[in-house]
mmCIF file of C-alpha atoms in Angstrom:
data_model
loop_
_atom_site.group_PDB
_atom_site.id
_atom_site.type_symbol
_atom_site.label_atom_id
_atom_site.label_comp_id
_atom_site.label_asym_id
_atom_site.label_seq_id
_atom_site.Cartn_x
_atom_site.Cartn_y
_atom_site.Cartn_z
ATOM 1 C CA MET C 1 146.165 106.055 126.008
ATOM 2 C CA THR C 2 146.468 102.393 126.975
ATOM 3 C CA ASN C 3 143.895 100.931 124.575
ATOM 4 C CA PRO C 4 145.450 98.638 121.989
ATOM 5 C CA VAL C 5 145.519 100.187 118.547
ATOM 6 C CA THR C 6 144.768 98.984 115.119
ATOM 7 C CA THR C 7 145.288 101.798 112.578
ATOM 8 C CA GLN C 8 142.951 100.563 109.067
ATOM 9 C CA GLN C 9 142.706 102.063 105.600
ATOM 10 C CA SER C 10 139.890 104.504 104.766
ATOM 11 C CA GLY C 11 137.986 104.369 101.928
ATOM 12 C CA ALA C 12 134.603 103.489 100.798
ATOM 13 C CA ILE C 13 132.920 100.499 101.935
ATOM 14 C CA PRO C 14 133.755 97.451 99.745
ATOM 15 C CA THR C 15 131.066 95.339 98.041
ATOM 16 C CA GLN C 16 132.527 92.437 100.016
ATOM 17 C CA PRO C 17 134.219 92.385 103.301
ATOM 18 C CA GLY C 18 136.718 89.512 102.048
ATOM 19 C CA PRO C 19 136.889 85.766 101.066
ATOM 20 C CA ARG C 20 134.076 83.686 101.895
ATOM 21 C CA GLY C 21 134.923 81.163 104.538
ATOM 22 C CA GLU C 22 135.693 81.209 107.960
ATOM 23 C CA ALA C 23 137.966 83.594 109.597
ATOM 24 C CA GLY C 24 141.827 82.908 109.803
ATOM 25 C CA PRO C 25 144.381 83.411 112.880
ATOM 26 C CA ALA C 26 144.058 87.084 112.186
ATOM 27 C CA ASN C 27 140.516 87.099 113.439
ATOM 28 C CA ALA C 28 140.907 85.738 116.869
ATOM 29 C CA VAL C 29 138.784 86.945 119.407
ATOM 30 C CA THR C 30 139.776 87.491 122.723
ATOM 31 C CA PRO C 31 137.767 88.905 126.167
ATOM 32 C CA GLY C 32 137.663 92.863 126.311
ATOM 33 C CA PRO C 33 136.665 94.545 129.581
ATOM 34 C CA GLY C 34 132.998 94.537 130.615
ATOM 35 C CA GLY C 35 132.446 91.125 128.587
ATOM 36 C CA PHE C 36 132.957 92.468 125.289
ATOM 37 C CA ALA C 37 135.367 90.797 123.023
ATOM 38 C CA ALA C 38 137.901 92.703 121.047
ATOM 39 C CA THR C 39 138.996 92.399 117.764
ATOM 40 C CA GLY C 40 142.144 93.929 116.825
ATOM 41 C CA THR C 41 142.321 93.050 113.263
ATOM 42 C CA ALA C 42 139.529 92.729 110.769
ATOM 43 C CA GLY C 43 139.246 89.872 108.688
ATOM 44 C CA ALA C 44 137.258 87.738 106.272
ATOM 45 C CA PHE C 45 133.798 86.928 107.230
ATOM 46 C CA ALA C 46 131.498 84.748 105.607
ATOM 47 C CA PRO C 47 128.359 86.945 104.121
ATOM 48 C CA GLY C 48 125.612 84.358 104.683
ATOM 49 C CA ALA C 49 122.408 85.727 104.138
ATOM 50 C CA GLU C 50 123.035 89.353 104.667
ATOM 51 C CA GLY C 51 122.709 90.496 100.993
ATOM 52 C CA ALA C 52 120.488 92.796 99.277
ATOM 53 C CA VAL C 53 117.002 91.116 98.287
ATOM 54 C CA VAL C 54 116.902 91.839 94.402
ATOM 55 C CA PRO C 55 113.464 92.921 93.279
ATOM 56 C CA GLY C 56 111.544 91.278 91.382
ATOM 57 C CA PRO C 57 108.744 92.478 88.504
ATOM 58 C CA GLY C 58 105.947 93.795 89.965
ATOM 59 C CA ASP C 59 106.762 92.846 93.450
ATOM 60 C CA ASP C 60 104.996 95.457 95.213
ATOM 61 C CA ALA C 61 103.796 93.527 98.144
ATOM 62 C CA PRO C 62 104.240 94.849 101.799
ATOM 63 C CA GLY C 63 107.743 93.255 103.006
ATOM 64 C CA ALA C 64 108.450 92.399 99.551
ATOM 65 C CA ALA C 65 112.273 92.982 98.239
ATOM 66 C CA VAL C 66 113.036 94.688 101.269
ATOM 67 C CA ILE C 67 116.624 94.959 102.070
ATOM 68 C CA PRO C 68 117.538 93.743 105.698
ATOM 69 C CA GLY C 69 117.192 96.319 108.009
ATOM 70 C CA ALA C 70 114.887 98.623 105.986
ATOM 71 C CA GLY C 71 111.935 96.278 107.721
ATOM 72 C CA PRO C 72 110.465 92.716 107.798
ATOM 73 C CA SER C 73 112.261 90.892 105.191
ATOM 74 C CA ALA C 74 112.290 87.164 106.635
ATOM 75 C CA LYS C 75 110.132 84.569 107.940
ATOM 76 C CA PRO C 76 106.648 85.768 109.450
ATOM 77 C CA GLY C 77 106.872 87.228 112.830
ATOM 78 C CA SER C 78 110.723 88.114 112.770
ATOM 79 C CA ARG C 79 111.943 91.781 112.956
ATOM 80 C CA PRO C 80 115.380 92.869 111.944
ATOM 81 C CA THR C 81 117.230 94.405 114.642
ATOM 82 C CA VAL C 82 121.156 95.272 115.426
ATOM 83 C CA LYS C 83 123.142 92.661 116.879
ATOM 84 C CA LEU C 84 122.922 93.621 120.418
ATOM 85 C CA ARG C 85 122.082 90.490 122.282
ATOM 86 C CA GLU C 86 123.086 86.851 122.211
ATOM 87 C CA ALA C 87 121.983 85.240 118.488
ATOM 88 C CA GLY C 88 120.614 82.029 117.642
ATOM 89 C CA PRO C 89 120.193 80.090 115.085
ATOM 90 C CA ASP C 90 116.519 81.346 114.366
ATOM 91 C CA ASP C 91 117.534 85.137 114.544
ATOM 92 C CA PRO C 92 116.286 87.831 112.022
ATOM 93 C CA PRO C 93 118.609 88.617 109.397
ATOM 94 C CA ARG C 94 121.160 91.072 110.141
ATOM 95 C CA TYR C 95 121.408 94.573 108.964
ATOM 96 C CA ALA C 96 122.421 94.153 105.378
ATOM 97 C CA PRO C 97 125.435 96.397 104.628
ATOM 98 C CA GLU C 98 123.933 97.677 101.494
ATOM 99 C CA TRP C 99 120.922 99.265 103.708
ATOM 100 C CA LEU C 100 123.242 100.989 106.120
ATOM 101 C CA GLN C 101 125.223 102.382 102.702
ATOM 102 C CA LEU C 102 121.985 103.362 101.444
ATOM 103 C CA ARG C 103 120.772 105.483 104.303
ATOM 104 C CA GLU C 104 124.263 106.977 105.208
ATOM 105 C CA PRO C 105 123.835 110.089 102.986
ATOM 106 C CA ALA C 106 120.800 110.977 104.551
ATOM 107 C CA ASP C 107 121.726 110.298 108.121
ATOM 108 C CA ALA C 108 124.666 112.677 107.213
ATOM 109 C CA ALA C 109 122.465 115.546 106.428
ATOM 110 C CA ALA C 110 120.072 114.951 109.048
ATOM 111 C CA ARG C 111 122.126 114.667 112.103
ATOM 112 C CA ALA C 112 121.913 117.657 114.227
ATOM 113 C CA HIS C 113 124.805 119.523 113.826
ATOM 114 C CA ASP C 114 123.880 122.198 116.776
ATOM 115 C CA LEU C 115 124.844 119.588 119.443
ATOM 116 C CA LEU C 116 128.415 119.574 118.225
ATOM 117 C CA ASP C 117 129.641 122.882 119.861
ATOM 118 C CA PRO C 118 128.660 121.696 123.255
ATOM 119 C CA LEU C 119 129.846 118.205 122.778
ATOM 120 C CA ARG C 120 133.414 119.906 121.520
ATOM 121 C CA ILE C 121 133.336 122.131 124.731
ATOM 122 C CA ARG C 122 132.981 119.398 126.937
ATOM 123 C CA LEU C 123 135.453 117.328 125.417
ATOM 124 C CA ALA C 124 137.839 119.912 125.448
ATOM 125 C CA ASN C 125 137.420 120.357 129.227
ATOM 126 C CA LEU C 126 137.262 116.942 129.836
ATOM 127 C CA PRO C 127 140.157 116.057 132.608
ATOM 128 C CA GLY C 128 143.084 114.010 131.517
ATOM 129 C CA LYS C 129 142.642 113.733 127.827
ATOM 130 C CA SER C 130 145.650 115.457 126.710
ATOM 131 C CA GLY C 131 146.730 112.723 124.319
ATOM 132 C CA GLY C 132 143.313 112.600 122.867
ATOM 133 C CA VAL C 133 139.802 111.159 123.199
ATOM 134 C CA VAL C 134 138.549 107.631 123.085
ATOM 135 C CA ILE C 135 135.179 107.413 121.645
ATOM 136 C CA HIS C 136 132.976 104.242 121.758
ATOM 137 C CA ASP C 137 130.182 103.726 119.047
ATOM 138 C CA LEU C 138 127.462 101.157 120.142
ATOM 139 C CA GLY C 139 125.940 99.039 117.423
ATOM 140 C CA CYS C 140 128.281 100.797 115.185
ATOM 141 C CA GLY C 141 127.094 98.880 111.526
ATOM 142 C CA THR C 142 129.150 99.820 108.953
ATOM 143 C CA GLY C 143 130.960 103.084 110.846
ATOM 144 C CA SER C 144 128.663 106.000 109.781
ATOM 145 C CA MET C 145 128.640 107.650 113.148
ATOM 146 C CA GLY C 146 132.388 107.666 113.023
ATOM 147 C CA ARG C 147 132.844 108.870 109.367
ATOM 148 C CA TRP C 148 130.626 111.780 109.807
ATOM 149 C CA LEU C 149 131.811 112.932 113.553
ATOM 150 C CA ALA C 150 135.442 112.224 113.506
ATOM 151 C CA PRO C 151 135.980 114.904 110.832
ATOM 152 C CA CYS C 152 134.065 117.214 112.733
ATOM 153 C CA LEU C 153 136.508 116.988 115.807
ATOM 154 C CA ASP C 154 139.794 118.584 116.617
ATOM 155 C CA GLY C 155 142.528 116.510 118.210
ATOM 156 C CA ALA C 156 143.742 112.660 118.241
ATOM 157 C CA GLN C 157 140.937 110.069 118.489
ATOM 158 C CA HIS C 158 140.509 106.422 119.040
ATOM 159 C CA TRP C 159 137.448 104.956 118.464
ATOM 160 C CA ILE C 160 135.844 101.667 119.972
ATOM 161 C CA LEU C 161 133.506 100.073 117.348
ATOM 162 C CA HIS C 162 131.067 97.775 119.291
ATOM 163 C CA ASP C 163 128.399 95.633 117.382
ATOM 164 C CA ARG C 164 127.396 91.851 117.882
ATOM 165 C CA ASP C 165 127.902 91.421 114.017
ATOM 166 C CA PRO C 166 131.255 90.494 112.890
ATOM 167 C CA TYR C 167 130.587 91.012 109.459
ATOM 168 C CA LEU C 168 129.217 94.636 110.067
ATOM 169 C CA LEU C 169 132.265 95.438 112.321
ATOM 170 C CA HIS C 170 134.726 94.418 109.125
ATOM 171 C CA PHE C 171 132.931 96.870 107.266
ATOM 172 C CA ALA C 172 133.454 99.612 110.086
ATOM 173 C CA ALA C 173 136.789 99.058 110.519
ATOM 174 C CA VAL C 174 138.235 98.998 106.784
ATOM 175 C CA ALA C 175 136.316 102.089 106.228
ATOM 176 C CA SER C 176 136.881 104.233 109.080
ATOM 177 C CA PRO C 177 138.072 107.628 108.834
ATOM 178 C CA ARG C 178 142.212 108.536 109.277
ATOM 179 C CA SER C 179 142.309 111.619 110.374
ATOM 180 C CA ALA C 180 140.737 114.288 112.546
ATOM 181 C CA ALA C 181 139.038 117.824 111.478
ATOM 182 C CA ASP C 182 142.865 119.258 112.528
ATOM 183 C CA GLY C 183 144.488 116.373 110.793
ATOM 184 C CA SER C 184 145.356 114.683 113.859
ATOM 185 C CA ARG C 185 145.580 110.728 113.856
ATOM 186 C CA VAL C 186 142.245 108.650 113.810
ATOM 187 C CA THR C 187 142.632 104.912 114.986
ATOM 188 C CA VAL C 188 139.754 102.179 115.527
ATOM 189 C CA GLU C 189 139.730 98.789 116.931
ATOM 190 C CA THR C 190 136.446 96.453 117.184
ATOM 191 C CA ARG C 191 134.749 94.750 119.930
ATOM 192 C CA ARG C 192 131.683 92.314 119.657
ATOM 193 C CA GLY C 193 129.610 92.899 122.692
ATOM 194 C CA ASP C 194 126.126 92.803 124.414
ATOM 195 C CA ILE C 195 124.678 95.950 125.203
ATOM 196 C CA ALA C 196 122.433 94.675 127.902
ATOM 197 C CA ARG C 197 125.775 93.968 130.031
ATOM 198 C CA LEU C 198 127.462 97.210 129.370
ATOM 199 C CA THR C 199 129.062 98.505 132.770
ATOM 200 C CA PRO C 200 131.008 101.431 133.803
ATOM 201 C CA ASP C 201 133.916 99.113 133.414
ATOM 202 C CA ALA C 202 133.940 98.484 129.905
ATOM 203 C CA LEU C 203 133.679 102.370 129.572
ATOM 204 C CA HIS C 204 136.643 103.000 131.428
ATOM 205 C CA GLY C 205 138.731 105.830 129.628
ATOM 206 C CA ALA C 206 135.975 106.817 127.490
ATOM 207 C CA SER C 207 135.524 110.087 126.660
ATOM 208 C CA LEU C 208 132.524 109.775 124.621
ATOM 209 C CA VAL C 209 129.519 107.217 124.045
ATOM 210 C CA THR C 210 127.985 107.406 120.302
ATOM 211 C CA ALA C 211 125.297 105.611 118.744
ATOM 212 C CA SER C 212 122.716 105.861 115.631
ATOM 213 C CA ALA C 213 119.624 104.197 115.251
ATOM 214 C CA LEU C 214 119.820 102.505 118.257
ATOM 215 C CA LEU C 215 118.101 103.710 121.148
ATOM 216 C CA ASP C 216 114.270 102.644 119.662
ATOM 217 C CA VAL C 217 115.331 99.287 119.442
ATOM 218 C CA LEU C 218 116.122 98.983 122.861
ATOM 219 C CA THR C 219 114.060 98.336 125.808
ATOM 220 C CA ARG C 220 113.780 100.457 129.114
ATOM 221 C CA GLU C 221 116.120 98.293 130.976
ATOM 222 C CA GLU C 222 118.783 98.535 128.526
ATOM 223 C CA ILE C 223 118.453 102.387 128.237
ATOM 224 C CA ASP C 224 118.809 102.691 132.055
ATOM 225 C CA THR C 225 121.701 100.432 131.702
ATOM 226 C CA LEU C 226 123.186 102.381 129.000
ATOM 227 C CA ALA C 227 122.790 105.864 130.935
ATOM 228 C CA ALA C 228 124.230 104.139 134.380
ATOM 229 C CA ALA C 229 127.209 103.214 132.339
ATOM 230 C CA CYS C 230 127.795 106.573 130.676
ATOM 231 C CA ALA C 231 127.178 108.170 134.360
ATOM 232 C CA GLY C 232 129.284 105.697 136.058
ATOM 233 C CA ALA C 233 132.110 106.317 133.608
ATOM 234 C CA GLY C 234 131.628 109.950 133.565
ATOM 235 C CA CYS C 235 131.656 110.251 129.679
ATOM 236 C CA PRO C 236 128.827 112.076 127.524
ATOM 237 C CA ALA C 237 126.698 110.274 124.909
ATOM 238 C CA LEU C 238 125.400 111.389 121.451
ATOM 239 C CA LEU C 239 122.682 109.761 120.632
ATOM 240 C CA THR C 240 121.661 110.094 117.249
ATOM 241 C CA LEU C 241 118.540 109.381 114.730
ATOM 242 C CA SER C 242 115.977 107.948 117.063
ATOM 243 C CA VAL C 243 112.701 107.454 115.346
ATOM 244 C CA ALA C 244 110.275 110.285 116.852
ATOM 245 C CA GLY C 245 107.541 108.068 115.711
ATOM 246 C CA ARG C 246 106.189 110.872 113.392
ATOM 247 C CA VAL C 247 106.068 110.493 109.220
ATOM 248 C CA GLU C 248 104.862 113.110 106.980
ATOM 249 C CA LEU C 249 104.144 111.884 103.010
ATOM 250 C CA THR C 250 103.382 114.665 100.254
ATOM 251 C CA PRO C 251 101.071 114.214 98.342
ATOM 252 C CA SER C 252 99.021 112.919 101.140
ATOM 253 C CA HIS C 253 96.876 109.337 101.223
ATOM 254 C CA PRO C 254 93.848 108.812 103.311
ATOM 255 C CA LEU C 255 95.989 105.386 104.444
ATOM 256 C CA ASP C 256 98.870 107.465 105.817
ATOM 257 C CA ALA C 257 97.667 107.532 109.429
ATOM 258 C CA ALA C 258 96.768 104.006 109.791
ATOM 259 C CA ILE C 259 100.108 102.652 108.209
ATOM 260 C CA ALA C 260 102.083 105.236 110.701
ATOM 261 C CA GLN C 261 100.365 104.311 113.809
ATOM 262 C CA ALA C 262 100.775 100.324 112.751
ATOM 263 C CA PHE C 263 104.596 100.758 112.095
ATOM 264 C CA ASN C 264 104.692 102.368 115.427
ATOM 265 C CA ASP C 265 103.046 99.632 117.407
ATOM 266 C CA HIS C 266 105.419 97.238 115.702
ATOM 267 C CA GLN C 267 108.277 99.446 116.747
ATOM 268 C CA ARG C 268 107.171 98.968 120.321
ATOM 269 C CA ARG C 269 107.064 94.836 120.309
ATOM 270 C CA ASP C 270 108.815 92.634 122.629
ATOM 271 C CA GLY C 271 109.394 95.339 125.199
ATOM 272 C CA LEU C 272 111.364 97.285 122.616
ATOM 273 C CA LEU C 273 110.618 101.684 122.906
ATOM 274 C CA GLY C 274 110.579 102.413 119.608
ATOM 275 C CA PRO C 275 109.086 106.198 119.144
ATOM 276 C CA ASP C 276 109.282 106.329 123.251
ATOM 277 C CA ALA C 277 113.132 105.921 123.227
ATOM 278 C CA VAL C 278 114.129 109.281 123.439
ATOM 279 C CA THR C 279 112.033 110.223 126.048
ATOM 280 C CA ALA C 280 112.711 107.221 128.171
ATOM 281 C CA ALA C 281 116.409 108.081 127.647
ATOM 282 C CA ALA C 282 116.198 111.786 128.335
ATOM 283 C CA GLU C 283 114.791 110.739 131.527
ATOM 284 C CA ALA C 284 117.280 107.992 132.372
ATOM 285 C CA PHE C 285 120.111 110.196 131.709
ATOM 286 C CA SER C 286 118.520 113.032 133.823
ATOM 287 C CA GLU C 287 118.159 111.083 136.757
ATOM 288 C CA ASN C 288 121.534 109.913 136.419
ATOM 289 C CA GLY C 289 122.698 113.486 136.690
ATOM 290 C CA ALA C 290 123.288 114.534 133.087
ATOM 291 C CA THR C 291 122.295 117.550 131.443
ATOM 292 C CA VAL C 292 120.363 116.559 128.427
ATOM 293 C CA ARG C 293 119.814 118.294 124.986
ATOM 294 C CA LEU C 294 117.396 117.220 122.167
ATOM 295 C CA HIS C 295 117.181 118.304 118.615
ATOM 296 C CA PRO C 296 115.169 117.389 115.741
ATOM 297 C CA SER C 297 117.349 115.273 112.788
ATOM 298 C CA PRO C 298 114.684 114.403 109.945
ATOM 299 C CA TRP C 299 114.989 112.493 106.859
ATOM 300 C CA ARG C 300 114.072 115.064 103.972
ATOM 301 C CA LEU C 301 113.590 112.614 101.178
ATOM 302 C CA GLY C 302 112.879 113.639 97.458
ATOM 303 C CA PRO C 303 113.526 112.420 94.060
ATOM 304 C CA ASP C 304 117.237 112.347 94.535
ATOM 305 C CA GLN C 305 116.944 109.594 97.338
ATOM 306 C CA ALA C 306 114.185 107.606 95.448
ATOM 307 C CA ALA C 307 116.234 104.309 96.026
ATOM 308 C CA LEU C 308 115.952 104.953 100.099
ATOM 309 C CA THR C 309 112.567 106.091 99.963
ATOM 310 C CA GLU C 310 111.803 103.206 98.035
ATOM 311 C CA GLN C 311 113.297 100.953 100.036
ATOM 312 C CA TRP C 312 111.800 103.025 103.299
ATOM 313 C CA LEU C 313 108.555 102.844 101.938
ATOM 314 C CA ARG C 314 108.862 98.686 101.745
ATOM 315 C CA GLY C 315 109.815 98.693 104.923
ATOM 316 C CA TRP C 316 107.304 100.939 106.494
ATOM 317 C CA VAL C 317 104.513 99.369 105.563
ATOM 318 C CA GLY C 318 105.674 95.723 105.617
ATOM 319 C CA ALA C 319 106.132 96.212 109.165
ATOM 320 C CA ALA C 320 102.623 97.911 109.328
ATOM 321 C CA VAL C 321 101.047 94.970 107.647
ATOM 322 C CA GLU C 322 102.911 92.569 109.981
ATOM 323 C CA GLN C 323 101.435 94.296 112.962
ATOM 324 C CA ARG C 324 98.157 94.693 111.525
ATOM 325 C CA PRO C 325 97.510 91.681 108.834
ATOM 326 C CA ASP C 326 93.817 93.313 108.283
ATOM 327 C CA LEU C 327 95.511 95.996 106.536
ATOM 328 C CA ARG C 328 96.996 93.859 103.729
ATOM 329 C CA ALA C 329 94.800 94.284 100.683
ATOM 330 C CA ALA C 330 94.720 98.107 101.436
ATOM 331 C CA ALA C 331 98.256 98.226 101.888
ATOM 332 C CA ASP C 332 99.313 96.087 98.660
ATOM 333 C CA ALA C 333 97.457 99.098 96.855
ATOM 334 C CA TYR C 334 98.796 101.916 98.807
ATOM 335 C CA LEU C 335 102.056 100.573 98.498
ATOM 336 C CA ALA C 336 101.709 100.378 94.337
ATOM 337 C CA ASP C 337 100.781 103.863 94.650
ATOM 338 C CA ARG C 338 103.357 105.284 96.720
ATOM 339 C CA LEU C 339 105.982 103.472 94.684
ATOM 340 C CA ALA C 340 104.618 104.752 91.373
ATOM 341 C CA SER C 341 104.874 108.081 92.746
ATOM 342 C CA CYS C 342 108.303 108.002 93.998
ATOM 343 C CA ALA C 343 109.601 106.308 90.386
ATOM 344 C CA ALA C 344 107.927 109.455 88.513
ATOM 345 C CA GLY C 345 109.698 111.548 91.190
ATOM 346 C CA GLU C 346 106.354 112.836 92.636
ATOM 347 C CA LEU C 347 106.982 112.006 96.359
ATOM 348 C CA ARG C 348 108.409 113.896 99.157
ATOM 349 C CA VAL C 349 108.943 112.036 102.879
ATOM 350 C CA THR C 350 110.066 113.375 106.035
ATOM 351 C CA VAL C 351 110.618 110.680 108.314
ATOM 352 C CA HIS C 352 111.341 112.737 112.054
ATOM 353 C CA HIS C 353 114.101 111.537 114.289
ATOM 354 C CA THR C 354 115.851 113.305 117.059
ATOM 355 C CA ASP C 355 119.408 113.485 118.369
ATOM 356 C CA LEU C 356 120.087 113.191 121.954
ATOM 357 C CA LEU C 357 123.234 114.844 123.619
ATOM 358 C CA ALA C 358 123.702 113.540 127.292
ATOM 359 C CA LEU C 359 126.480 115.851 129.180
ATOM 360 C CA VAL C 360 127.157 113.761 131.902
ATOM 361 C CA ARG C 361 128.995 114.764 134.934
ATOM 362 C CA PRO C 362 132.536 113.937 134.427
ATOM 363 C CA ALA C 363 134.127 111.184 136.859
ATOM 364 C CA GLY C 364 135.322 113.087 139.975
ATOM 365 C CA GLY C 365 134.422 116.441 138.336
ATOM 366 C CA ALA C 366 131.998 118.915 138.122
ATOM 367 C CA SER C 367 129.263 118.987 135.570
#
């Protein structure tokens, strides 16, 4: 493989990515293909304000005590999102590693294993991949996709991790897996990049594109760009855990439907597709000649996932209230009631997602 290779130690994501302060020479960023910047070595990054917000006593107001990424947690009108676009000084907070760690077990349990066999068959039949596969993980966060998928695939793998956030890229690199299902070597490099400028050139030599919880924070134009880039490079895409716009809570509550609708409307702000993203992506990949498979991938949260359920509830209700301020008074009582049920082990939540596998025609070959 022609990509520069950086092997990393595998293991748990550290509490901090390194000493506070500016990165040293090892973190020098050089331009990569397609407008991305490649970092061969992970180093020290200043955490800034990405840490968890510690709940205070009786802190049950919508949007309060939310870990960045779980829901609105900063100034009014802001909305955390992955660092896919150029950042400004007033950008909302990034996804905190604490949130990504908290949701990783639920994500792993939810992802659609039924899509793995057709993916394995496609990867095994790709031309010119005898030396291993090259996998681009877009909006990688702390690298949970690689930790889930790399041990499910045979053969040597080189993962190229993309995110706008160098802090999260560091976490992803240091906690990446070292071996595939058959013991073959897994290596990794990181690239900072903007998905809105993704091109087939950036994916040159790619065997697969992956992403988790990404499609719903993209615009239609960005999804079209992604589908066209994958089609141009002839590589399939596995895009998991996109919100489906449906939530089920047991026991039910009269306010459930209003909160869910307001949350879905919040997801569609600023041209983002939210729960409409999977349909748009399926259409975009199909229009580019891909065979698309969809499979449900719901979170199923019970007493064993109480910490995740609490953060999800705060973020879910907080986003709904940000969208519809007239709900605030009722939502305060609703959230307090739901948090009490969660703490008592009485609440069950199903958050529906959808996984998408797009089997793009290989470059220069038949589908």
